[in-house]
Each structure stands twice: as structure tokens, then as C-alpha cells.
Amino acid sequence: MAFDFKPFGVKQLDVIDNCDAFINILEGAVRSGKTIASIVAWINFVDESPHRVFLMTGSTSDTLYRNVIEDIERILGTKRAKYVKSAKGGAALRLKLENPDYPEKSNRKYVSKICYCVGAHDERAEGRIRGMTVGGWYADEITLYPESVVKQCINRMSLAGARAFWTMNPDSPYHFIKKEFIDKAAEKGYRRWTFGLDDNLSLTEQYKQELKNAYTGLWYMRMVDGLWVLAQGAIYGDCWDEVENSFDDEDMPPGLLSSARRYIPIDYGTLNPMVFLDVYDDGETCWVYREYYWDGREKQELKEDAQYADDFDAFVRGGEPPIGVIIDPSAASFKTTLRNRGHRIKDADNAVEDGIRNTATMLKKRKIRVHRRNCPNLLKERSSYIWDEKASARGEDKPLKQNDHAMDALRYFVKTIISPRRLTT
């Protein structure tokens, strides 16, 4: 399927025509046209570069493919752009581009180039990149990379005329990308473009409003307004309504416990509290009906996996079997124990920032409601679930690791089960 180009805006055209610095930075709101402009500029650069080997990075190789490479394949066609994965887990984008040094009838009309593709979200990526020598680097979602990986990638661009193309959404104003590269762009000769929703001419007013509906608080300021703002205070402070985000038995839709899809998200703990939440999803609203909360330190009694499994069996007994038991992938032993007892286990998606953002959206839309009497610990934690100020000063967005166990279980449920479509409708 060929790529369906929409009209480019002025800022996108400026990027395509003038991405000529050593580092070219495209930042700003989501869906604002950054990525397609950077893709066209990258294709043009690689085509014109005398070099053969390049580097492309994403938060993961899958997100790099989904966000960038799939569009390159559609623009160039799969005969000229082929994404290849090796048996050892590596990946590369192989390109056949026009060779201007040979005439039209020459059998060397095309020149082959290769872009090594690497997931860069953790420190291990540095080892996969070390030793490369490349003529350019494309980085998608670069604020999600560790600083050591970014510096290693820059070191790899030692060939003459090498350039970097970076895309990102705003993060903390203390993030190293903001402090070391964006704030110093003019001083160091880097090019920087800041995009807003109106810079993408293909967005309808209705879609812009849907995007705005999908974010709240901190994430609205970053993802919609395009601001580099600090995470501070209560994480869900502006999302929670004491009446509309809670309920009693009489508020429940008739037949909810027998008709809705039942899930049990778990935050696993041995020394820390163990939490189960009993969640009923009717397709519109997620009703957190009950909780199990065992704090071994407070009760001075630590439990083993078998004891917790007995408690779990008692917790789910008497109702419809849960469709899925959602648990952190790191809780390997407890997963095995529950699976051996016939429970359907689903690994939780533990992407912290995305999970918090999605949960905030669901709360703001009043699509999560918590039982006022059956969930005392979840309600207590909700008001004390705050950003870690020390992490914020380092440019990291992390919740303070205290009083967060029930809130983590709720986050696991939302990030793992709730589709992106439900966040915008």
C-alpha cells in the first residue's frame, strides 16, 4: 500500500529543506507532524550521503518499526526498503536508493545502504551500538533513552557530514536532552523545531479535540501544549472527583457482577504489601469492587506464595471466574503457583509513565470508580500517590515508592487491558 501524503505545513517543509546541522531536533505536541517531516528529511539525507552505514533507534525495535520504518517501507516500496530481523535478535533496514554517479541505463542505477535498528530504552543498548561507525543517526522518542546511550550514539557519528535527526515529546525541564541539547541548540549550532497541533495540516478539528480529551494535567501540558514542565505534587490530584470516581452498592448497574468482564490485577509483595483488586469492566466504566491488602511488616506475619494463593482462591470464589489475572512479569514464582491452580495469567504491561498517564485519563473521564467501603487502602493511597521530587530534579518522572501498591495494581490493569481507543472516546 503506497503512502498517502497529505499537504505539508510550513514548519514541516522547513525541516525537510533545512535539516543540515550535526543534530536536528524536532520536539513538541503529539501528532503535530514531527515524525513524517523527519522521515522525509532522513530519506533525503541517506539518499544523498556518500556513506553506506547508518543507525536508527527507538524506545524498542517494535516501536521504531511502528512509528517510523513502516512508513519508510510504504514511501519507498518494499522493493527498495526491506526491514530484516536476524535470528540473534538484531534488525536492519536495507535500502536501495538512486545512484547519481551512474547513467540511467547502467546496471548500477541503485546503491545499497543499511540502517542498523536498535531498541535504546535501557543501558544494554550501549553495548549493541559500541564499535559502529555510521554516517547518520535517526532517533525516535529520544527522551526515553538513557544518557549513556545517547552519548554513545553521538560518538558513533564520526564519518564526514554525519547528521542526527531526533524526534521527541516534551518531558521534564531537567531532562538531560532539554538541558544539554535543546537549551544549548543555538550555542552549539544545532537546529531545533517546536511543533504544535496546528502545524499538522492533516488533523481535523474533531481529531484535535479527541487528542485533547485523551490527556489531563501534566500530560496535557506536555503532549498537547508542548511544554517542558515538572512533575510535582499528587499524581492524580486534578483527575479525581470524590463522588464521581467512587461508588456504593446502590450505585452499581443491575447485574454488573455477573455480566461485566472480571479482572484481578495484582501488585506482588513479600516484605511489601500484597494487593489484589477485583475489577469489573462493563465496556464503559471499570468498577473496582473489592481489594485484598496484606502488609506483612505491619501485621508481623510474612506469607509464602502458597498462602497467598490460598487467599487468592478465597478472594475470587463465589463470582464469575476472572478473565485474566494481571501480574507484574517479575513475580515469576507466584505466577507459576497461580497458573498451576488453573488461573489464567496475563503479564502486566509495566510501562510506568504511560500507565500513569492512561490511568489519569480514565479517572478524569470518570471511567474508573472505586467502592467507598470495600477499598480503603486504594482510596488512602490515591491521595498520597505523589511524584518523587528527587527523581524530578534528575529529570525523571517517577512516583514516590511508598504507599503505592494498590495504585500500582490499578495502573497494571489500565495499561494492560484498556485500549487506546477508550482513552479518546
Short mmCIF file of C-alpha atoms in Angstrom, two decimals:
data_model
loop_
_atom_site.label_atom_id
_atom_site.label_comp_id
_atom_site.label_asym_id
_atom_site.label_seq_id
_atom_site.Cartn_x
_atom_site.Cartn_y
_atom_site.Cartn_z
CA MET A 1 0.00 0.00 0.00
CA ALA A 2 1.53 3.33 -1.08
CA PHE A 3 1.90 6.16 1.41
CA ASP A 4 -0.87 8.75 1.23
CA PHE A 5 0.91 12.08 1.60
CA LYS A 6 -1.09 14.98 2.99
CA PRO A 7 -0.13 18.63 2.39
CA PHE A 8 2.91 19.67 4.42
CA GLY A 9 2.77 22.69 6.69
CA VAL A 10 5.32 25.49 6.66
CA LYS A 11 7.27 24.06 9.59
CA GLN A 12 7.39 20.58 8.07
CA LEU A 13 8.70 21.97 4.78
CA ASP A 14 11.34 23.95 6.67
CA VAL A 15 12.52 20.75 8.35
CA ILE A 16 12.72 18.88 5.03
CA ASP A 17 14.64 21.70 3.36
CA ASN A 18 16.92 22.72 6.22
CA CYS A 19 17.86 19.69 8.36
CA ASP A 20 21.53 20.48 7.80
CA ALA A 21 23.00 20.64 11.32
CA PHE A 22 25.03 17.98 13.10
CA ILE A 23 22.00 17.47 15.39
CA ASN A 24 18.48 18.33 14.17
CA ILE A 25 15.83 18.38 16.92
CA LEU A 26 12.09 18.07 16.33
CA GLU A 27 10.05 18.40 19.55
CA GLY A 28 6.56 19.33 20.62
CA ALA A 29 2.99 18.06 20.86
CA VAL A 30 1.83 14.58 19.87
CA ARG A 31 0.50 14.12 16.32
CA SER A 32 1.87 17.51 15.32
CA GLY A 33 3.65 16.35 12.14
CA LYS A 34 7.15 15.88 13.55
CA THR A 35 7.64 12.27 12.54
CA ILE A 36 6.61 12.42 8.87
CA ALA A 37 8.74 15.54 8.34
CA SER A 38 11.72 13.84 9.98
CA ILE A 39 11.18 10.66 7.91
CA VAL A 40 11.22 12.55 4.60
CA ALA A 41 14.27 14.55 5.70
CA TRP A 42 16.02 11.31 6.78
CA ILE A 43 15.31 9.54 3.47
CA ASN A 44 16.66 12.54 1.56
CA PHE A 45 19.77 12.66 3.75
CA VAL A 46 20.56 8.96 3.45
CA ASP A 47 19.95 9.13 -0.30
CA GLU A 48 22.39 12.00 -0.73
CA SER A 49 25.01 10.80 1.77
CA PRO A 50 28.20 9.23 0.35
CA HIS A 51 28.18 6.77 3.26
CA ARG A 52 26.64 3.30 3.34
CA VAL A 53 26.02 2.52 7.04
CA PHE A 54 23.58 4.36 9.32
CA LEU A 55 21.91 3.91 12.72
CA MET A 56 18.23 4.11 13.65
CA THR A 57 16.97 3.83 17.24
CA GLY A 58 13.63 3.75 19.01
CA SER A 59 12.46 3.10 22.54
CA THR A 60 12.19 -0.52 21.35
CA SER A 61 12.75 -2.03 17.92
CA ASP A 62 8.99 -2.66 17.70
CA THR A 63 8.09 0.98 18.35
CA LEU A 64 10.76 2.09 15.88
CA TYR A 65 9.17 -0.10 13.23
CA ARG A 66 5.64 1.02 14.06
CA ASN A 67 6.43 4.74 14.32
CA VAL A 68 9.00 5.14 11.53
CA ILE A 69 10.10 2.17 9.45
CA GLU A 70 6.65 1.04 8.37
CA ASP A 71 6.10 4.47 6.79
CA ILE A 72 9.51 4.33 5.08
CA GLU A 73 8.54 0.99 3.53
CA ARG A 74 5.28 2.49 2.27
CA ILE A 75 7.01 5.59 0.89
CA LEU A 76 9.80 3.76 -0.94
CA GLY A 77 8.05 0.46 -1.56
CA THR A 78 9.18 -2.89 -0.21
CA LYS A 79 11.45 -3.49 -3.21
CA ARG A 80 13.54 -0.50 -2.18
CA ALA A 81 13.10 -0.65 1.61
CA LYS A 82 13.24 -4.00 3.39
CA TYR A 83 13.20 -4.48 7.16
CA VAL A 84 15.11 -7.61 8.19
CA LYS A 85 15.37 -9.29 11.60
CA SER A 86 18.21 -11.70 12.35
CA ALA A 87 17.96 -14.95 14.29
CA LYS A 88 20.06 -13.36 17.05
CA GLY A 89 17.55 -10.57 17.60
CA GLY A 90 19.22 -7.79 15.61
CA ALA A 91 17.38 -5.80 12.96
CA ALA A 92 18.24 -3.62 9.99
CA LEU A 93 16.53 -1.58 7.30
CA ARG A 94 18.10 -2.26 3.90
CA LEU A 95 17.60 0.46 1.29
CA LYS A 96 18.12 0.61 -2.47
CA LEU A 97 18.45 4.27 -3.39
CA GLU A 98 19.19 6.16 -6.56
CA ASN A 99 22.87 6.29 -7.52
CA PRO A 100 23.53 9.64 -9.21
CA ASP A 101 27.03 8.57 -10.33
CA TYR A 102 25.73 6.17 -12.97
CA PRO A 103 23.65 6.82 -16.11
CA GLU A 104 20.04 5.71 -16.48
CA LYS A 105 20.87 2.54 -18.45
CA SER A 106 23.61 1.36 -16.13
CA ASN A 107 23.04 -1.85 -14.18
CA ARG A 108 24.36 0.06 -11.16
CA LYS A 109 21.48 2.51 -11.11
CA TYR A 110 20.85 1.81 -7.39
CA VAL A 111 23.20 1.82 -4.43
CA SER A 112 22.54 -0.31 -1.35
CA LYS A 113 22.58 1.25 2.10
CA ILE A 114 21.88 -0.21 5.53
CA CYS A 115 20.38 1.29 8.68
CA TYR A 116 21.04 -0.80 11.78
CA CYS A 117 17.95 -0.68 14.02
CA VAL A 118 18.32 -0.79 17.81
CA GLY A 119 15.94 -0.54 20.75
CA ALA A 120 17.52 2.04 23.05
CA HIS A 121 15.34 2.26 26.15
CA ASP A 122 17.90 0.79 28.56
CA GLU A 123 21.64 0.72 29.21
CA ARG A 124 22.11 -2.58 27.35
CA ALA A 125 21.70 -0.74 24.06
CA GLU A 126 25.08 0.91 24.58
CA GLY A 127 26.80 -2.46 24.09
CA ARG A 128 24.90 -3.09 20.85
CA ILE A 129 25.92 0.29 19.48
CA ARG A 130 29.53 0.43 20.65
CA GLY A 131 32.00 -0.15 17.81
CA MET A 132 29.76 1.11 15.00
CA THR A 133 30.88 3.85 12.64
CA VAL A 134 27.91 5.48 10.93
CA GLY A 135 27.13 8.29 8.54
CA GLY A 136 23.99 9.39 10.38
CA TRP A 137 21.59 8.59 13.21
CA TYR A 138 17.79 8.73 13.39
CA ALA A 139 16.36 8.68 16.94
CA ASP A 140 12.64 8.26 17.62
CA GLU A 141 11.36 9.17 21.11
CA ILE A 142 14.86 10.06 22.27
CA THR A 143 13.80 11.35 25.70
CA LEU A 144 13.13 7.70 26.63
CA TYR A 145 16.82 6.74 26.22
CA PRO A 146 19.46 6.68 28.97
CA GLU A 147 22.05 9.46 28.71
CA SER A 148 24.88 6.95 28.19
CA VAL A 149 23.14 5.53 25.11
CA VAL A 150 22.65 8.99 23.58
CA LYS A 151 26.31 9.87 24.09
CA GLN A 152 27.45 6.55 22.65
CA CYS A 153 25.32 7.12 19.53
CA ILE A 154 26.80 10.58 19.06
CA ASN A 155 30.28 9.06 19.32
CA ARG A 156 29.42 6.64 16.50
CA MET A 157 28.77 9.52 14.05
CA SER A 158 32.41 10.05 13.15
CA LEU A 159 32.11 9.97 9.35
CA ALA A 160 32.35 13.28 7.48
CA GLY A 161 29.00 15.00 7.06
CA ALA A 162 27.17 12.78 9.57
CA ARG A 163 23.94 14.17 10.97
CA ALA A 164 21.46 13.21 13.70
CA PHE A 165 17.68 13.51 13.41
CA TRP A 166 15.83 13.44 16.74
CA THR A 167 12.09 13.40 17.47
CA MET A 168 10.55 13.73 20.93
CA ASN A 169 7.64 14.87 23.03
CA PRO A 170 8.34 17.24 25.94
CA ASP A 171 9.42 15.82 29.28
CA SER A 172 10.83 17.30 32.48
CA PRO A 173 12.62 20.66 32.12
CA TYR A 174 15.50 18.96 33.97
CA HIS A 175 15.81 16.17 31.41
CA PHE A 176 19.36 15.97 30.05
CA ILE A 177 18.09 16.34 26.46
CA LYS A 178 16.45 19.65 27.41
CA LYS A 179 19.41 20.96 29.41
CA GLU A 180 22.30 19.78 27.24
CA PHE A 181 20.90 19.93 23.73
CA ILE A 182 17.68 21.95 23.36
CA ASP A 183 18.65 24.81 25.68
CA LYS A 184 22.11 24.96 24.08
CA ALA A 185 20.99 24.43 20.48
CA ALA A 186 21.81 27.95 19.30
CA GLU A 187 25.15 27.96 21.11
CA LYS A 188 26.21 24.61 19.61
CA GLY A 189 24.81 25.14 16.13
CA TYR A 190 22.04 22.55 16.36
CA ARG A 191 18.74 23.06 14.54
CA ARG A 192 15.52 22.98 16.60
CA TRP A 193 11.85 22.99 15.59
CA THR A 194 8.95 23.11 18.08
CA PHE A 195 5.67 21.70 16.74
CA GLY A 196 2.07 22.28 17.82
CA LEU A 197 -1.13 20.59 16.69
CA ASP A 198 -1.83 23.33 14.16
CA ASP A 199 1.44 22.53 12.36
CA ASN A 200 -0.08 19.27 11.12
CA LEU A 201 -2.48 20.29 8.36
CA SER A 202 -3.95 16.78 8.12
CA LEU A 203 -5.61 16.93 11.56
CA THR A 204 -9.29 17.80 11.68
CA GLU A 205 -10.67 19.98 14.45
CA GLN A 206 -12.62 16.97 15.73
CA TYR A 207 -9.47 14.86 15.98
CA LYS A 208 -7.61 17.67 17.75
CA GLN A 209 -10.40 17.77 20.31
CA GLU A 210 -10.20 13.98 20.73
CA LEU A 211 -6.48 14.29 21.41
CA LYS A 212 -7.13 16.97 23.99
CA ASN A 213 -9.71 14.72 25.62
CA ALA A 214 -7.12 11.96 25.97
CA TYR A 215 -4.81 13.95 28.27
CA THR A 216 -5.09 15.74 31.56
CA GLY A 217 -2.88 17.75 33.92
CA LEU A 218 0.84 17.22 33.43
CA TRP A 219 0.35 15.20 30.25
CA TYR A 220 -1.97 17.79 28.70
CA MET A 221 0.67 20.45 29.19
CA ARG A 222 3.34 18.22 27.66
CA MET A 223 1.53 16.31 24.94
CA VAL A 224 -0.97 18.96 23.80
CA ASP A 225 0.56 22.30 24.77
CA GLY A 226 4.09 21.04 24.04
CA LEU A 227 5.55 22.40 27.29
CA TRP A 228 8.55 21.06 29.23
CA VAL A 229 7.01 21.09 32.71
CA LEU A 230 7.90 19.47 36.02
CA ALA A 231 6.03 16.51 37.53
CA GLN A 232 5.22 17.52 41.08
CA GLY A 233 2.61 17.06 43.77
CA ALA A 234 -0.19 14.49 43.79
CA ILE A 235 -0.13 12.40 40.63
CA TYR A 236 -3.90 12.17 40.27
CA GLY A 237 -4.72 15.36 42.15
CA ASP A 238 -6.59 17.07 39.31
CA CYS A 239 -8.17 13.86 37.98
CA TRP A 240 -10.10 12.59 40.97
CA ASP A 241 -13.64 13.53 41.99
CA GLU A 242 -14.68 12.25 45.39
CA VAL A 243 -18.23 11.49 44.22
CA GLU A 244 -17.91 10.55 40.54
CA ASN A 245 -14.83 8.34 40.95
CA SER A 246 -16.31 6.31 43.79
CA PHE A 247 -19.49 4.32 44.41
CA ASP A 248 -21.56 2.31 46.88
CA ASP A 249 -23.57 -0.85 46.24
CA GLU A 250 -26.69 1.10 45.28
CA ASP A 251 -24.77 2.95 42.54
CA MET A 252 -23.84 -0.24 40.68
CA PRO A 253 -25.61 -1.08 37.40
CA PRO A 254 -28.01 -4.04 37.85
CA GLY A 255 -26.33 -7.38 37.21
CA LEU A 256 -22.82 -5.87 36.99
CA LEU A 257 -21.05 -8.65 38.90
CA SER A 258 -22.46 -11.36 36.65
CA SER A 259 -22.34 -9.60 33.28
CA ALA A 260 -19.16 -7.48 33.23
CA ARG A 261 -15.68 -8.75 32.38
CA ARG A 262 -13.83 -9.53 35.60
CA TYR A 263 -10.11 -8.95 36.06
CA ILE A 264 -7.82 -9.30 39.07
CA PRO A 265 -4.71 -7.09 38.86
CA ILE A 266 -2.04 -7.94 41.43
CA ASP A 267 0.85 -5.99 42.89
CA TYR A 268 3.09 -8.72 44.27
CA GLY A 269 4.85 -8.27 47.59
CA THR A 270 6.67 -10.35 50.17
CA LEU A 271 8.08 -7.76 52.57
CA ASN A 272 5.99 -5.10 50.83
CA PRO A 273 2.18 -5.36 50.81
CA MET A 274 0.46 -7.87 48.53
CA VAL A 275 -2.56 -6.39 46.74
CA PHE A 276 -5.38 -7.93 44.68
CA LEU A 277 -8.06 -5.72 43.12
CA ASP A 278 -11.43 -7.09 41.96
CA VAL A 279 -12.25 -5.08 38.82
CA TYR A 280 -15.42 -5.35 36.74
CA ASP A 281 -15.30 -3.75 33.28
CA ASP A 282 -18.67 -3.18 31.61
CA GLY A 283 -17.06 -1.77 28.45
CA GLU A 284 -17.63 1.82 29.52
CA THR A 285 -16.67 2.06 33.20
CA CYS A 286 -14.24 0.00 35.29
CA TRP A 287 -15.67 -0.72 38.75
CA VAL A 288 -13.10 -1.58 41.45
CA TYR A 289 -15.38 -3.57 43.71
CA ARG A 290 -13.07 -5.07 46.37
CA GLU A 291 -9.45 -5.24 47.45
CA TYR A 292 -7.19 -7.70 49.23
CA TYR A 293 -4.33 -5.97 51.08
CA TRP A 294 -1.82 -7.82 53.25
CA ASP A 295 1.06 -5.85 54.78
CA GLY A 296 3.40 -8.44 56.29
CA ARG A 297 5.52 -5.85 58.09
CA GLU A 298 2.56 -4.19 59.73
CA LYS A 299 0.92 -7.47 60.72
CA GLN A 300 4.32 -9.03 61.63
CA GLU A 301 3.44 -12.10 59.63
CA LEU A 302 5.03 -12.84 56.26
CA LYS A 303 3.25 -15.22 53.92
CA GLU A 304 4.61 -17.65 51.36
CA ASP A 305 3.32 -17.99 47.78
CA ALA A 306 1.13 -20.97 48.68
CA GLN A 307 -0.56 -19.00 51.47
CA TYR A 308 -1.15 -16.03 49.17
CA ALA A 309 -2.56 -18.43 46.57
CA ASP A 310 -4.99 -19.79 49.16
CA ASP A 311 -6.06 -16.23 49.91
CA PHE A 312 -6.42 -15.57 46.18
CA ASP A 313 -8.63 -18.63 45.69
CA ALA A 314 -10.86 -17.44 48.53
CA PHE A 315 -10.89 -13.90 47.09
CA VAL A 316 -12.21 -14.95 43.67
CA ARG A 317 -14.55 -17.70 44.91
CA GLY A 318 -18.28 -17.14 44.59
CA GLY A 319 -18.28 -14.99 41.46
CA GLU A 320 -17.65 -15.42 37.77
CA PRO A 321 -14.07 -16.65 37.14
CA PRO A 322 -11.79 -13.74 36.20
CA ILE A 323 -10.99 -13.42 32.50
CA GLY A 324 -7.43 -12.57 33.41
CA VAL A 325 -5.15 -12.31 36.43
CA ILE A 326 -2.79 -9.43 35.65
CA ILE A 327 0.51 -9.57 37.46
CA ASP A 328 3.94 -7.99 37.16
CA PRO A 329 6.16 -10.22 34.96
CA SER A 330 8.86 -10.19 37.64
CA ALA A 331 6.65 -12.19 40.05
CA ALA A 332 7.64 -15.45 38.38
CA SER A 333 7.14 -17.81 41.31
CA PHE A 334 3.66 -16.55 42.20
CA LYS A 335 2.60 -16.62 38.57
CA THR A 336 3.60 -20.28 38.41
CA THR A 337 1.72 -21.05 41.62
CA LEU A 338 -1.50 -19.44 40.35
CA ARG A 339 -1.16 -20.97 36.90
CA ASN A 340 -0.80 -24.42 38.44
CA ARG A 341 -4.11 -23.82 40.22
CA GLY A 342 -5.88 -23.19 36.92
CA HIS A 343 -5.93 -19.38 36.84
CA ARG A 344 -5.42 -17.52 33.56
CA ILE A 345 -2.34 -15.32 33.98
CA LYS A 346 -1.54 -12.27 31.90
CA ASP A 347 1.76 -10.40 32.24
CA ALA A 348 1.17 -6.79 33.23
CA ASP A 349 2.41 -4.02 30.99
CA ASN A 350 4.67 -2.22 33.45
CA ALA A 351 5.36 0.93 31.43
CA VAL A 352 5.17 3.31 34.41
CA GLU A 353 4.72 6.73 32.82
CA ASP A 354 2.33 5.54 30.11
CA GLY A 355 0.38 3.56 32.68
CA ILE A 356 0.04 6.56 34.98
CA ARG A 357 -0.98 8.80 32.08
CA ASN A 358 -3.65 6.35 30.88
CA THR A 359 -4.97 5.88 34.41
CA ALA A 360 -5.19 9.66 34.82
CA THR A 361 -7.22 9.90 31.62
CA MET A 362 -9.62 7.16 32.74
CA LEU A 363 -10.08 8.86 36.11
CA LYS A 364 -10.63 12.26 34.53
CA LYS A 365 -13.27 10.79 32.23
CA ARG A 366 -14.92 9.14 35.30
CA LYS A 367 -14.42 5.73 33.71
CA ILE A 368 -12.83 4.33 36.88
CA ARG A 369 -14.92 4.11 40.05
CA VAL A 370 -13.78 2.68 43.39
CA HIS A 371 -16.01 1.19 46.09
CA ARG A 372 -16.08 3.57 49.05
CA ARG A 373 -16.21 0.89 51.76
CA ASN A 374 -14.57 -2.17 50.16
CA CYS A 375 -11.34 -0.49 49.01
CA PRO A 376 -9.98 1.57 51.95
CA ASN A 377 -6.30 1.13 51.07
CA LEU A 378 -6.73 2.04 47.42
CA LEU A 379 -8.61 5.19 48.42
CA LYS A 380 -6.00 6.05 51.04
CA GLU A 381 -3.13 5.58 48.61
CA ARG A 382 -4.86 7.65 45.93
CA SER A 383 -4.36 10.86 47.92
CA SER A 384 -0.74 10.04 48.86
CA TYR A 385 0.39 8.83 45.42
CA ILE A 386 2.86 11.62 44.61
CA TRP A 387 5.74 12.36 42.27
CA ASP A 388 9.24 11.73 43.61
CA GLU A 389 10.75 15.23 43.91
CA LYS A 390 14.33 13.94 43.95
CA ALA A 391 13.74 11.99 40.74
CA SER A 392 12.09 15.06 39.18
CA ALA A 393 15.21 17.10 39.92
CA ARG A 394 17.18 14.48 37.95
CA GLY A 395 14.80 14.84 35.01
CA GLU A 396 12.93 11.58 35.74
CA ASP A 397 9.17 11.12 36.21
CA LYS A 398 8.65 8.52 38.92
CA PRO A 399 6.08 8.04 41.67
CA LEU A 400 7.48 8.06 45.18
CA LYS A 401 7.95 4.41 46.15
CA GLN A 402 5.77 4.43 49.22
CA ASN A 403 2.02 3.95 49.67
CA ASP A 404 1.80 2.88 46.04
CA HIS A 405 0.94 -0.82 45.99
CA ALA A 406 -2.80 -0.65 45.30
CA MET A 407 -2.21 2.21 42.88
CA ASP A 408 0.36 0.11 41.03
CA ALA A 409 -2.17 -2.73 40.70
CA LEU A 410 -4.70 -0.28 39.25
CA ARG A 411 -2.06 1.01 36.81
CA TYR A 412 -1.26 -2.55 35.69
CA PHE A 413 -4.93 -3.11 34.89
CA VAL A 414 -5.37 0.07 32.88
CA LYS A 415 -2.15 -0.20 30.87
CA THR A 416 -2.63 -3.89 30.12
CA ILE A 417 -6.36 -4.05 29.38
CA ILE A 418 -7.70 -0.64 28.33
CA SER A 419 -7.29 0.01 24.61
CA PRO A 420 -6.04 3.41 23.36
CA ARG A 421 -9.41 3.93 21.64
CA ARG A 422 -11.19 4.02 25.00
CA LEU A 423 -8.95 6.85 26.15
CA THR A 424 -10.21 9.19 23.43
CA THR A 425 -13.91 8.33 23.30
#
